[in-house]
Each structure stands twice: as C-alpha cells, then as structure tokens.
C-alpha cells in the first residue's frame, strides 16, 4: 500500500480512537443541529398562502381551478399578475404560485394536452409538498370531469426562491460551516503536539518525504469534512426535512474549499504556537468569536453595525454564506463569487505563511 | 575492536552554533564498522546536536560529516534508508498499536523487516496489539528501538536509550544492544550512565561544552588518568590531611561524598602506613576499602563535576 494512504489510515485511526477529538469533530455540530432544530423546527403556520395568476382571461377552466383552490381550507388565495405574485413570493408573503397560461381553456376544449404552472420553493420542503399534493388532486379531479380521466391538464413544476427560508434550513448549512471551521482550526493542536513531543523530528529521520506527512493530514481532514457534511445534511433531511436544493457537486466543492481554507489557517497557527497548552488556548480564541459572530446561529443582520464590520473580516461568514446560497437558496451576505474568492484568498495566504514559517521542531 | 576498513562515521572539525552558543565546537571522531561508540557528557555537552547532524536532521555550520563515506548534507535521503534512529522521544502516534506503528514505519523504507520478527526481537510479542500509550516505560523504549530496526539498518543511533528506566529494564535493554552488536551492527549511542558506557561501548568520547575532552576504550581512559587505585574510609575520622598526603604510595588525598580518598600507587604500603598512623592516634578507620578508578572518576577529573549534576 502506498505510504501516503498508510499515513492517512494512521491519522484516521488516531482520530477515531480519540474520544475528545471525535466529540469536537462529529458530536458537537450534530448536537447543535438537533438542539436548534428542535427549538426552531415547530411549524406554527397552519394556513398556507398561495398566489393565483390567471393568464387565460377568465376562461371556464381557469375559473374552475381558482374555485377549486379557494375551497381548500388549508390555503388562502390571492390573485394578481405573475410579476406581482413572484414579488410577493420572493418577499415571503406567499409560499407558492399557480399560473394558468393563456390558451389553456382553448386546449382543454379541443381536448389537447396542456399544463398549468406551479411555482414552489424547494428549500421550504414541507410547505411545497403540501401545495404540490393539493394541486395534484385538484388537477386530477378536473381531468376526470373534463375528459373522463385522460390527463389533458398537467402540472409544470417551477422553482422560485423565497426570502424567508425556514430557520432550520438556515441553520443546517451554517452549522456545517462551523463544523468545517473547527475541523480546520483544531488541526493546529495535534500538529503542535506532534512537534512538541518530537514525533515530527523522529519521522524526519526516516526517508519519508515531508509533503506526504502533511498531505496525509490534509487528506484525512478532507475525508472527515465530507463525512461531517453527509452526517449534518442527513440529519437535517431526516429529522427536520431540510432539502438540499442546489447542485451537490458545487456543494461538495464548497465543503472542500472551506475545509481547505480553515486547514490552512490551522497550519498557519501551528507555525507560531510552541506548546500544546498555547495551541489549545489560541485555537479557542480564534474559533469562538467566529462561531458566534459569523451568522451561524442567527442572521448576520441582527448584529449591531460594528460587529457586522468585525464579522465581515471573518472567513467563516463567507463559508456559511456560500453554503447557504448553494444548499438552501439562502439570501446572500455577498455574491457567491465573492465568497469563493475570499475563501480562496485565505487558503492561499495562510498556506503561504505556513510554508514559510512552519518549524518541524 | 580494531579500526579496519572504511569507517561508517567520519566527523572532522564539526561546528554548530545556536546564536552565540557554540553547541558543537570542533569535534572530530570516527566510528568503525561493527563498533559500539559511546558519547558521554552532561546535558548541553553537544552530544544530541552531533547525533542529529549525523542523522540528517540538522545542518552543520562547518566541518565535514560523512556516513558510509557519503556527505550527510548532500546524501541525506540515501543515508536515511540505511540508518536506524532512536530519539529521546518515546511516544509516537500514542493511539496506534505496536504492530500498526511498525507496519507504518516499515512503509517509509524501500526495504524493511517483517513486523513479527521485529516484535520478537525486542520481546514485545505479548503487547503487539497494545496501543503505544499503554506500554510501560521499558516497553516504550523497546518499541522505539524496534522502530529504529525496522529497515534492518547497518548503523544505529541510540540517544540515551535507558534514561528513566528502572535497573531491570535497563539490563534487558543492554542485552538487546549487545545482541545487535553481535549481529555486526555499528552503534553510536549517548548516555548519562558511566556503567552503561563501560558495559556496552568499545570506545567512548567524553564531551563537555561542545568539545571532546578525551576519547578511547574505557580501560585506556582510566589508565591514562589514574595509574593509582583508591583507598577510602569514612571522613568522620579526623586525621591531619598534611600527614595523609605523606603516607607511603599516596599521590593525592581528597574528600569526596563523606569519604576520605587516598589515590595510591602502592595499596599495601598505603594501608599499612594508614593503620600505623591510626594506631598511634588510638583510633580505627571505619568502612575501609579499595577500588579501581572508574569512568566516573575520569569524568570528575576532566570536568571538575559529577556527570549528572
């Protein structure tokens, strides 16, 4: 087996056999997901507001559909133009939009296939599912009336991001960002420990190339990052029904970039810290403020102005923001491109510092 | 040990400074193939710095350092394939087992011995599945030696292999080192313990303040400084020191550790004269004894202080 893989396995074994490290890497973030999921997870709205857009000029079909939707007790209906309703949904006033396109009535009369459009926000999965089921039943019933069961009218699903993503949907990617931050920054501690105990020096006396030693460490942490992501997102999905709406590859890329940037910060810290006690203290001083100020547990907007300025210097702000944008269509603190650029900047600068200043003994 | 063939280690005029401190200041020595060479000295004498330069862990400031005839500054990677290193550090990856650590270290080398053989060689068979953090001090030290043997090295560096061990563990480690020597390995070791050097080393170098003060076999070092043997007795007996110095055969009288020590070229004559003197004073010397000078005496004489001060 390749030396790099063997070292990585050694690192993974060391992590898995270290209860304290396991707690911080896995159980700590998981605990937060459950804690905040339960606090904020209760859905208090009993009624779902939807918009109804008639582009078919009051045809028989559109009047019948509007009547059918308004008879559902769970729903409250408002009508308006598509632009107005989209704006309302983006603003969070309504959760879905039903659009009857022009020509629907004529198509139904000719018994040729046509469809209505249903806008939902997949990140609001519970509400979206309810609306989709209702629409399915209504359209199915209409088909029965019109054509004796032949599916003349179909539903064309559309997605539209709404502003007010649920608190849990906000929290899940944020807590993942926090876990990645801790995973990276905490990497400083075992490194300083290994240097202090002379383990790095002992390995330096073997023919092993140093990059493999560092590489195995990075590889192990990146694997843990992926596991962390799967565990946290899985819990969000299974227990709190938080759906990931974005591109999974982009999400995985962000997880790796984020873990990489914070690992670089961990390595840079390890370059300046001499003892394990020092490392433990400094790592806490670095990670605690980020954990509370970077918009993990509550939105960035709730911070007073000067703290917002402080938070704008913290890399975690941008990782959490990017993950929310990609995973649940969260509103942005900065455009995704800026988030990625800032994280890449931290990665490159800290890696440079570590490469220049890291001491093996 | 005869010094034939090409030496495995050649050090000439080695210097290494840390800031203003000259850690190693003009050290020269050679180690022959199959020889056990010991470096003795107090902390800060420059032993560890010298060893770490030989292992390729530090750059020398000046001087020439060769291992297997190759310059260590230029051929470190190929030298590292052929040497075994035991550092003062004991614990490596505390949560890995003995077997896992040996497998891992074996993978660092182009050629390595089977893990089972190494475990048996250092008598850790019963602890092979134990995590290294749970080993006793002596077992950890044996593991650390097994790790140094993983690539079947021709030359082994042992840096204070028995420091902190109880006498029994130290004995078992000595047997291990003797076994390696019997296999024809060359060994460079440092130690605080004189009896360890006397027991294991073919030749020793005594170092202090970055210099080698004296070098040779243990009998040579003792013989070079001490032609005399020592007659000693409890100092509680008050005797005029002027008279002691003039007793037959005595070259020097000293007070050491609550004892009066007479260095003598003629032990029988000295004891006769001493007893005659105490008789005439009506007293009797307590705990009277004779001993050879030891490496400890050589060190004391060279540096003016005991080794473990």
XYZ file of C-alpha atoms in Angstrom:
670
model
C 0.000 0.000 0.000
C 1.092 3.493 -0.722
C 2.853 5.346 2.116
C 0.507 8.316 1.818
C -2.529 6.067 2.256
C -0.942 4.253 5.194
C -0.239 7.562 6.905
C -3.779 8.718 6.217
C -5.125 5.495 7.728
C -2.856 6.060 10.746
C -4.284 9.560 11.132
C -7.856 8.319 10.822
C -7.220 5.588 13.399
C -5.724 8.147 15.757
C -8.789 10.357 15.355
C -11.345 7.581 15.728
C -9.626 6.304 18.883
C -9.517 9.769 20.450
C -12.870 10.380 22.137
C -12.295 14.085 22.750
C -11.408 14.689 19.107
C -14.401 12.644 17.969
C -16.683 14.743 20.136
C -15.499 18.015 18.638
C -15.481 16.763 15.047
C -18.811 14.941 14.939
C -20.998 15.118 18.014
C -20.602 18.809 18.775
C -22.072 20.016 15.431
C -24.673 17.228 15.426
C -25.737 18.310 18.900
C -26.255 21.853 17.640
C -28.340 20.694 14.682
C -30.677 18.780 16.997
C -30.761 21.493 19.630
C -31.624 24.315 17.265
C -33.747 22.058 15.068
C -35.998 21.314 17.991
C -36.079 24.921 19.152
C -36.946 26.368 15.745
C -38.366 23.351 13.943
C -42.031 23.700 15.016
C -44.153 24.905 12.087
C -46.556 27.475 13.503
C -48.367 28.480 10.295
C -51.499 26.406 9.820
C -52.615 28.199 6.669
C -50.533 28.376 3.515
C -50.880 31.465 1.345
C -50.624 30.975 -2.415
C -50.934 33.275 -5.393
C -53.233 32.515 -8.343
C -52.386 34.041 -11.715
C -54.994 33.823 -14.463
C -53.358 34.498 -17.849
C -56.241 32.811 -19.673
C -58.622 35.768 -19.318
C -61.250 34.145 -17.137
C -61.737 31.043 -19.251
C -64.006 28.350 -17.890
C -61.037 26.228 -16.944
C -59.248 28.970 -15.031
C -62.380 29.995 -13.116
C -63.000 26.344 -12.183
C -59.399 25.862 -10.999
C -59.417 29.075 -8.970
C -62.664 27.979 -7.294
C -61.222 24.535 -6.553
C -58.074 26.015 -4.943
C -60.021 28.509 -2.860
C -62.258 25.756 -1.490
C -59.261 24.054 0.148
C -59.396 25.148 3.788
C -55.630 24.873 4.283
C -54.988 27.520 1.634
C -55.592 31.242 1.406
C -55.630 32.594 -2.134
C -54.650 35.941 -3.561
C -54.761 36.805 -7.220
C -52.663 39.136 -9.342
C -50.249 39.356 -12.257
C -47.302 36.928 -12.405
C -44.830 39.753 -11.688
C -46.753 40.873 -8.616
C -47.125 37.330 -7.273
C -43.452 36.499 -7.883
C -42.504 39.604 -5.951
C -44.851 38.567 -3.136
C -43.330 35.072 -3.024
C -39.775 36.371 -3.053
C -40.742 38.648 -0.208
C -42.089 35.697 1.720
C -45.777 36.724 1.729
C -46.928 33.656 -0.193
C -45.391 30.189 -0.443
C -46.436 29.112 -3.954
C -47.954 30.418 -7.186
C -50.401 28.694 -9.521
C -50.334 30.034 -13.101
C -52.976 29.220 -15.710
C -51.289 30.147 -19.040
C -53.264 31.722 -21.863
C -54.754 29.173 -24.252
C -55.401 26.603 -21.524
C -59.169 26.885 -21.911
C -58.970 26.512 -25.700
C -56.690 23.492 -25.425
C -58.976 21.827 -22.915
C -61.961 22.448 -25.204
C -60.050 20.771 -28.064
C -59.030 18.005 -25.639
C -55.353 18.504 -26.475
C -52.738 18.253 -23.713
C -51.824 21.402 -21.831
C -50.494 22.297 -18.406
C -50.640 24.821 -15.633
C -47.516 26.045 -13.838
C -46.814 25.622 -10.118
C -44.075 27.720 -8.519
C -42.682 26.385 -5.236
C -39.531 26.917 -3.193
C -37.865 23.523 -2.704
C -35.976 24.754 0.369
C -39.396 25.172 2.036
C -39.958 21.496 1.529
C -42.819 20.919 3.944
C -44.971 23.715 2.567
C -44.032 22.886 -1.018
C -45.037 19.264 -0.622
C -48.412 20.230 0.797
C -49.111 22.606 -2.075
C -47.937 20.068 -4.670
C -50.230 17.376 -3.296
C -53.220 19.714 -3.278
C -52.521 20.817 -6.847
C -52.165 17.174 -7.952
C -55.578 16.300 -6.501
C -57.316 19.333 -7.975
C -55.884 18.807 -11.433
C -56.622 15.084 -11.285
C -60.262 15.791 -10.367
C -60.565 18.325 -13.202
C -59.217 15.815 -15.729
C -61.859 13.346 -14.568
C -64.601 15.928 -15.166
C -63.317 17.197 -18.497
C -62.087 14.098 -20.264
C -63.208 11.163 -18.211
C -59.761 10.611 -16.700
C -57.492 11.218 -19.669
C -54.730 13.551 -18.479
C -55.419 16.639 -20.534
C -54.172 19.159 -17.992
C -50.760 18.553 -16.468
C -48.679 20.414 -13.895
C -45.449 22.027 -14.928
C -43.344 22.445 -11.734
C -41.360 25.696 -11.412
C -38.998 26.779 -8.682
C -38.642 30.198 -7.184
C -36.501 31.055 -4.152
C -38.338 32.800 -1.399
C -36.637 35.118 1.045
C -37.842 33.594 4.244
C -36.197 30.233 4.275
C -37.082 28.411 7.462
C -34.846 28.845 10.487
C -33.778 25.199 10.363
C -32.947 25.436 6.683
C -30.799 28.439 7.587
C -29.115 26.598 10.456
C -28.140 23.321 8.796
C -25.621 24.690 6.254
C -24.440 27.249 8.821
C -23.658 24.567 11.385
C -21.909 22.571 8.678
C -19.752 25.647 8.037
C -18.994 25.861 11.756
C -18.006 22.180 11.833
C -15.642 22.672 8.878
C -14.116 25.726 10.557
C -13.466 23.771 13.754
C -12.138 20.782 11.836
C -9.531 23.001 10.180
C -8.555 25.293 13.031
C -8.353 22.434 15.546
C -5.812 20.726 13.257
C -3.240 23.090 14.794
C -3.380 21.240 18.119
C -2.187 17.748 17.097
C 0.458 19.323 14.864
C 1.910 21.384 17.714
C 1.620 18.339 19.958
C 3.485 16.136 17.485
C 6.194 18.739 17.128
C 6.484 19.269 20.881
C 6.804 15.534 21.504
C 9.422 15.210 18.759
C 7.246 12.966 16.599
C 7.784 15.213 13.575
C 11.532 15.083 14.195
C 11.502 11.288 14.543
C 9.669 10.948 11.243
C 12.146 13.439 9.752
C 14.869 10.879 10.468
C 13.200 8.408 8.089
C 13.328 8.730 4.295
C 9.633 9.759 4.269
C 9.069 12.913 2.210
C 7.640 15.693 4.342
C 4.892 16.546 1.885
C 3.462 13.077 2.442
C 3.250 13.726 6.155
C 1.396 16.993 5.565
C -0.592 15.511 2.690
C -1.868 12.607 4.765
C -3.039 15.067 7.380
C -4.866 17.145 4.772
C -6.368 14.051 3.146
C -7.653 12.764 6.475
C -9.232 16.117 7.346
C -10.872 16.456 3.932
C -12.356 12.969 4.267
C -13.682 13.909 7.680
C -15.112 17.099 6.149
C -17.120 15.058 3.652
C -18.329 12.707 6.391
C -19.269 15.722 8.528
C -21.232 17.174 5.612
C -23.102 13.923 4.943
C -23.925 13.443 8.627
C -25.104 17.016 9.207
C -27.096 17.292 5.979
C -28.515 13.801 6.544
C -29.762 14.736 9.997
C -31.205 17.946 8.564
C -33.038 15.957 5.919
C -34.224 13.045 8.042
C -35.190 14.833 11.235
C -36.011 18.348 10.091
C -36.879 17.859 6.430
C -34.322 20.364 5.177
C -33.864 19.610 1.457
C -30.713 20.457 -0.384
C -31.881 22.263 -3.494
C -28.595 23.297 -5.040
C -26.050 21.449 -7.134
C -24.491 18.716 -4.981
C -21.162 18.910 -6.799
C -20.958 22.642 -6.157
C -21.862 21.991 -2.533
C -19.145 19.311 -2.217
C -16.652 21.671 -3.853
C -17.508 24.375 -1.330
C -17.176 21.921 1.565
C -13.664 21.014 0.375
C -12.683 24.629 -0.288
C -13.962 25.665 3.141
C -12.225 22.796 4.918
C -9.046 23.586 2.957
C -9.113 27.279 3.859
C -9.571 26.583 7.578
C -6.936 23.825 7.487
C -4.531 26.391 6.052
C -5.462 28.707 8.929
C -4.822 25.808 11.351
C -1.408 25.139 9.794
C -0.529 28.844 9.874
C -1.469 28.975 13.574
C 0.627 25.862 14.239
C 3.611 27.676 12.729
C 3.584 30.228 15.546
C 2.486 28.153 18.522
C 5.069 26.314 20.589
C 3.280 24.293 23.253
C 0.111 22.250 23.297
C -1.382 24.446 26.063
C -0.717 27.551 23.972
C -2.310 25.912 20.942
C -5.428 24.864 22.828
C -5.907 28.395 24.154
C -5.226 30.267 20.933
C -7.418 27.944 18.871
C -10.338 28.725 21.180
C -9.661 32.453 20.933
C -9.753 32.127 17.148
C -12.772 29.848 16.800
C -15.139 31.174 19.497
C -15.735 34.681 18.084
C -16.169 33.233 14.590
C -18.691 30.741 15.881
C -20.846 33.473 17.429
C -20.368 36.387 15.047
C -20.352 34.800 11.598
C -24.110 34.401 11.287
C -24.211 30.736 12.250
C -26.954 30.689 14.854
C -28.705 33.901 13.833
C -28.619 36.074 10.790
C -25.770 38.463 10.265
C -28.330 41.326 10.015
C -29.174 41.064 13.712
C -25.640 42.120 14.691
C -25.016 45.763 15.649
C -23.134 47.704 12.979
C -19.602 47.491 14.373
C -19.913 43.749 14.967
C -21.118 43.352 11.389
C -17.893 45.034 10.335
C -15.917 42.602 12.507
C -17.859 39.676 11.058
C -17.072 40.871 7.551
C -13.395 40.106 8.276
C -14.139 36.558 9.390
C -13.733 33.817 6.786
C -16.486 31.750 8.407
C -19.029 34.448 7.451
C -18.293 33.740 3.797
C -18.198 29.947 4.035
C -21.560 29.858 5.821
C -22.980 32.349 3.333
C -21.758 30.346 0.345
C -23.062 27.052 1.726
C -26.490 28.594 2.435
C -26.657 30.052 -1.052
C -25.781 26.784 -2.742
C -27.676 24.405 -0.475
C -30.919 26.148 0.503
C -31.029 29.288 -1.652
C -30.366 31.497 1.353
C -30.184 35.258 0.922
C -26.665 36.352 0.392
C -24.290 38.366 2.545
C -22.051 38.615 -0.512
C -22.334 37.223 -4.048
C -21.237 33.580 -4.292
C -18.228 34.539 -6.427
C -17.020 36.926 -3.713
C -17.445 34.242 -1.042
C -15.372 31.801 -3.081
C -12.726 34.433 -3.835
C -12.377 35.394 -0.162
C -12.093 31.755 0.952
C -9.537 31.063 -1.767
C -7.627 34.138 -0.603
C -7.469 32.866 2.986
C -6.393 29.447 1.700
C -3.546 30.822 -0.401
C -2.270 33.387 2.113
C -2.358 31.051 5.115
C -0.775 28.219 3.159
C 1.993 30.650 2.157
C 2.519 31.682 5.786
C 2.605 28.040 6.900
C 5.031 27.059 4.133
C 7.372 29.900 5.125
C 7.150 29.725 8.897
C 6.323 26.151 9.863
C 9.018 24.569 12.047
C 9.429 20.818 12.305
C 10.985 21.024 15.763
C 37.721 -3.516 18.290
C 40.256 -2.918 15.591
C 39.652 0.031 13.339
C 39.941 -1.639 9.978
C 38.099 -0.881 6.752
C 36.284 2.301 5.914
C 34.680 3.947 8.950
C 30.841 4.107 8.960
C 31.031 7.554 10.523
C 33.652 10.209 9.912
C 33.397 13.580 11.627
C 36.099 16.220 11.214
C 36.155 19.698 12.801
C 32.387 19.793 13.165
C 30.957 23.116 14.411
C 27.362 24.108 15.084
C 26.197 27.310 16.766
C 22.770 28.340 18.019
C 23.022 32.118 18.091
C 26.052 32.870 20.279
C 26.154 29.434 21.831
C 28.685 27.029 20.347
C 26.798 23.750 20.801
C 29.456 21.756 18.947
C 32.898 23.297 18.686
C 35.460 21.478 16.554
C 34.527 17.845 17.146
C 36.356 15.059 15.255
C 35.955 11.288 15.583
C 35.443 8.120 13.577
C 33.340 5.044 14.170
C 34.463 1.747 12.629
C 32.083 -0.789 11.129
C 30.727 -3.102 13.870
C 31.854 -0.792 16.648
C 29.733 0.462 19.559
C 30.795 4.050 20.150
C 29.549 5.960 23.164
C 29.276 9.690 23.710
C 29.289 10.713 27.344
C 28.594 14.078 28.782
C 26.208 16.222 30.776
C 23.138 17.879 29.240
C 24.196 20.611 26.846
C 27.545 18.968 26.103
C 26.686 18.797 22.389
C 26.012 15.051 22.112
C 22.475 15.334 20.795
C 23.370 18.083 18.330
C 26.213 15.933 16.978
C 23.941 12.897 16.622
C 21.183 14.908 14.952
C 23.616 16.275 12.388
C 24.715 12.714 11.637
C 21.063 11.678 11.239
C 20.489 14.436 8.705
C 18.130 16.366 10.992
C 20.334 19.447 11.305
C 22.764 21.242 9.040
C 26.331 21.621 10.278
C 27.821 25.162 10.245
C 31.236 23.881 9.220
C 33.358 20.755 9.173
C 32.904 17.525 7.295
C 30.458 14.829 8.297
C 30.259 11.541 6.406
C 28.161 8.433 6.953
C 29.033 5.314 4.912
C 31.573 7.580 3.205
C 28.824 9.915 1.942
C 28.458 13.591 2.855
C 25.343 13.859 5.062
C 24.411 17.301 3.780
C 24.181 16.031 0.215
C 23.101 12.392 0.522
C 20.663 12.503 3.440
C 17.874 10.571 1.666
C 20.010 7.573 0.747
C 21.739 7.618 4.152
C 18.349 7.646 5.895
C 17.438 4.401 4.105
C 20.386 2.666 5.823
C 20.370 4.075 9.361
C 18.125 3.384 12.335
C 17.281 6.194 14.699
C 16.038 6.161 18.249
C 15.463 9.624 19.641
C 14.878 10.633 23.241
C 11.213 10.958 22.259
C 9.320 7.837 23.059
C 5.665 8.183 22.187
C 4.714 8.239 18.503
C 1.071 8.193 17.493
C 0.013 7.181 21.036
C -3.237 5.627 19.833
C -1.693 3.225 17.329
C -0.737 -0.296 18.370
C 2.798 -1.715 18.348
C 2.054 -3.687 15.171
C 0.419 -0.740 13.407
C 3.369 1.540 14.202
C 5.915 -0.987 12.950
C 3.896 -1.559 9.750
C 3.598 2.186 9.205
C 7.303 2.884 9.728
C 8.236 -0.076 7.566
C 6.320 1.504 4.699
C 8.623 4.552 4.853
C 11.579 2.450 3.680
C 12.428 0.775 0.412
C 13.400 -2.368 2.311
C 12.010 -3.420 5.694
C 11.885 -6.383 8.064
C 8.683 -8.361 8.808
C 6.802 -6.829 11.742
C 6.579 -10.177 13.539
C 10.354 -10.529 13.513
C 10.816 -7.026 14.968
C 8.230 -7.596 17.685
C 10.034 -10.782 18.692
C 13.460 -9.162 18.509
C 12.509 -6.654 21.216
C 10.359 -9.156 23.121
C 7.064 -7.293 22.736
C 5.074 -10.306 21.460
C 2.523 -10.145 24.252
C 1.969 -6.417 23.757
C 1.812 -6.424 19.941
C -1.833 -5.337 19.900
C -1.482 -2.785 22.709
C -1.651 0.913 21.934
C 1.740 2.509 22.417
C 0.328 4.917 25.018
C -0.479 1.961 27.260
C 3.040 0.493 27.264
C 5.328 0.766 30.299
C 8.427 2.959 30.063
C 10.678 -0.016 29.323
C 8.266 -1.392 26.707
C 8.006 2.005 25.010
C 11.787 2.205 24.889
C 11.928 -1.288 23.337
C 9.278 -0.277 20.804
C 11.326 2.776 19.972
C 14.327 0.517 19.336
C 12.204 -1.844 17.230
C 11.196 1.213 15.154
C 14.892 2.024 14.750
C 15.486 -1.522 13.435
C 12.573 -1.548 11.017
C 14.771 -1.107 7.919
C 17.434 -3.585 9.091
C 19.955 -0.696 9.361
C 23.728 -1.047 9.201
C 24.210 1.844 11.623
C 22.002 2.565 14.628
C 21.807 5.786 16.659
C 20.626 5.410 20.238
C 20.137 8.672 22.119
C 20.037 7.964 25.866
C 18.254 4.647 25.391
C 17.931 3.852 29.096
C 17.238 7.247 30.659
C 14.337 6.970 33.079
C 14.267 3.169 33.114
C 14.401 1.017 36.238
C 17.522 -1.164 36.677
C 15.815 -4.323 35.415
C 14.519 -2.660 32.239
C 17.968 -1.141 31.745
C 19.584 -4.583 31.975
C 17.197 -6.030 29.400
C 17.943 -3.133 27.066
C 21.667 -3.702 27.446
C 21.142 -7.314 26.367
C 19.271 -6.046 23.335
C 22.140 -3.721 22.372
C 24.697 -6.499 22.867
C 22.600 -8.695 20.580
C 22.686 -6.009 17.887
C 26.422 -5.692 18.248
C 26.767 -9.457 17.869
C 24.863 -9.146 14.564
C 27.602 -6.810 13.358
C 25.634 -3.563 13.546
C 27.529 -0.354 14.157
C 26.074 1.685 17.003
C 26.540 5.287 18.079
C 24.958 5.906 21.464
C 24.829 8.649 24.053
C 24.343 8.051 27.729
C 24.434 9.673 31.141
C 25.415 6.425 32.783
C 29.077 5.536 33.174
C 28.427 1.893 33.949
C 26.321 1.686 30.780
C 29.169 3.041 28.683
C 31.636 0.701 30.397
C 29.320 -2.262 29.808
C 28.381 -1.635 26.169
C 30.839 0.615 24.395
C 34.008 -0.414 22.572
C 35.154 3.194 22.719
C 33.808 6.317 24.355
C 34.229 10.034 23.821
C 33.751 12.319 26.812
C 32.167 15.597 25.777
C 31.629 18.879 27.547
C 30.809 22.377 26.272
C 30.879 21.220 22.651
C 34.363 19.651 22.852
C 35.578 16.075 23.016
C 37.803 16.072 26.108
C 39.028 12.514 25.881
C 38.451 9.503 23.655
C 39.395 5.818 23.775
C 38.449 2.456 25.298
C 37.254 2.601 28.895
C 40.423 0.943 30.333
C 42.540 3.341 28.245
C 40.683 6.374 29.609
C 41.026 5.189 33.179
C 44.632 4.101 32.757
C 45.587 7.390 31.112
C 44.383 9.435 34.121
C 44.670 7.061 37.024
C 47.775 4.976 37.493
C 46.636 4.687 41.122
C 43.917 2.804 42.861
C 41.840 4.443 45.566
C 41.929 3.649 49.296
C 38.898 5.140 51.030
C 37.350 5.337 54.511
C 34.738 7.400 56.380
C 35.741 11.001 56.903
C 34.204 11.061 60.420
C 37.700 10.030 61.461
C 39.563 13.318 61.847
C 43.091 12.904 60.529
C 45.507 15.675 59.656
C 45.444 15.863 55.869
C 49.071 17.003 55.704
C 50.089 13.676 57.179
C 47.766 11.694 54.888
C 49.402 13.113 51.778
C 52.782 11.914 53.009
C 51.783 8.280 53.624
C 53.617 5.666 51.591
C 52.498 5.436 47.912
C 49.918 8.258 48.171
C 49.927 10.734 45.289
C 46.867 12.701 46.293
C 44.317 12.837 49.140
C 40.771 14.092 48.601
C 37.406 14.427 50.331
C 34.553 13.005 48.228
C 30.965 12.345 49.327
C 31.728 11.998 53.039
C 34.723 9.811 52.381
C 38.427 10.421 52.500
C 40.047 9.034 49.352
C 43.759 8.322 49.034
C 44.976 7.741 45.460
C 47.842 5.294 45.796
C 50.473 3.604 43.636
C 51.193 1.094 46.422
C 47.979 -0.003 48.055
C 49.545 -2.464 50.534
C 52.105 0.113 51.660
C 49.479 2.823 51.988
C 47.135 0.711 54.080
C 49.990 -0.402 56.336
C 51.081 3.187 56.865
C 47.479 4.326 57.408
C 46.822 1.677 60.065
C 50.111 2.507 61.782
C 49.072 6.159 61.866
C 45.550 5.440 63.232
C 47.039 3.005 65.810
C 49.364 5.660 67.092
C 46.398 8.013 67.440
C 44.310 5.300 69.152
C 41.517 5.308 66.557
C 40.268 2.947 63.870
C 39.248 3.826 60.248
C 35.602 2.823 59.532
C 34.459 1.294 56.210
C 37.965 0.999 54.891
C 38.055 -0.195 51.294
C 39.936 -0.245 47.976
C 38.622 0.319 44.487
C 39.730 0.848 40.915
C 39.217 4.275 39.477
C 36.044 4.311 37.328
C 34.846 6.272 34.317
C 33.038 8.449 36.853
C 36.427 9.397 38.384
C 37.751 10.170 34.906
C 34.802 12.436 34.216
C 35.111 14.160 37.589
C 38.791 14.678 36.999
C 38.230 16.027 33.457
C 35.351 18.406 34.132
C 35.557 19.053 37.861
C 31.969 17.933 38.387
C 29.913 14.784 38.534
C 28.163 13.729 35.329
C 24.575 14.002 36.497
C 24.897 17.441 38.160
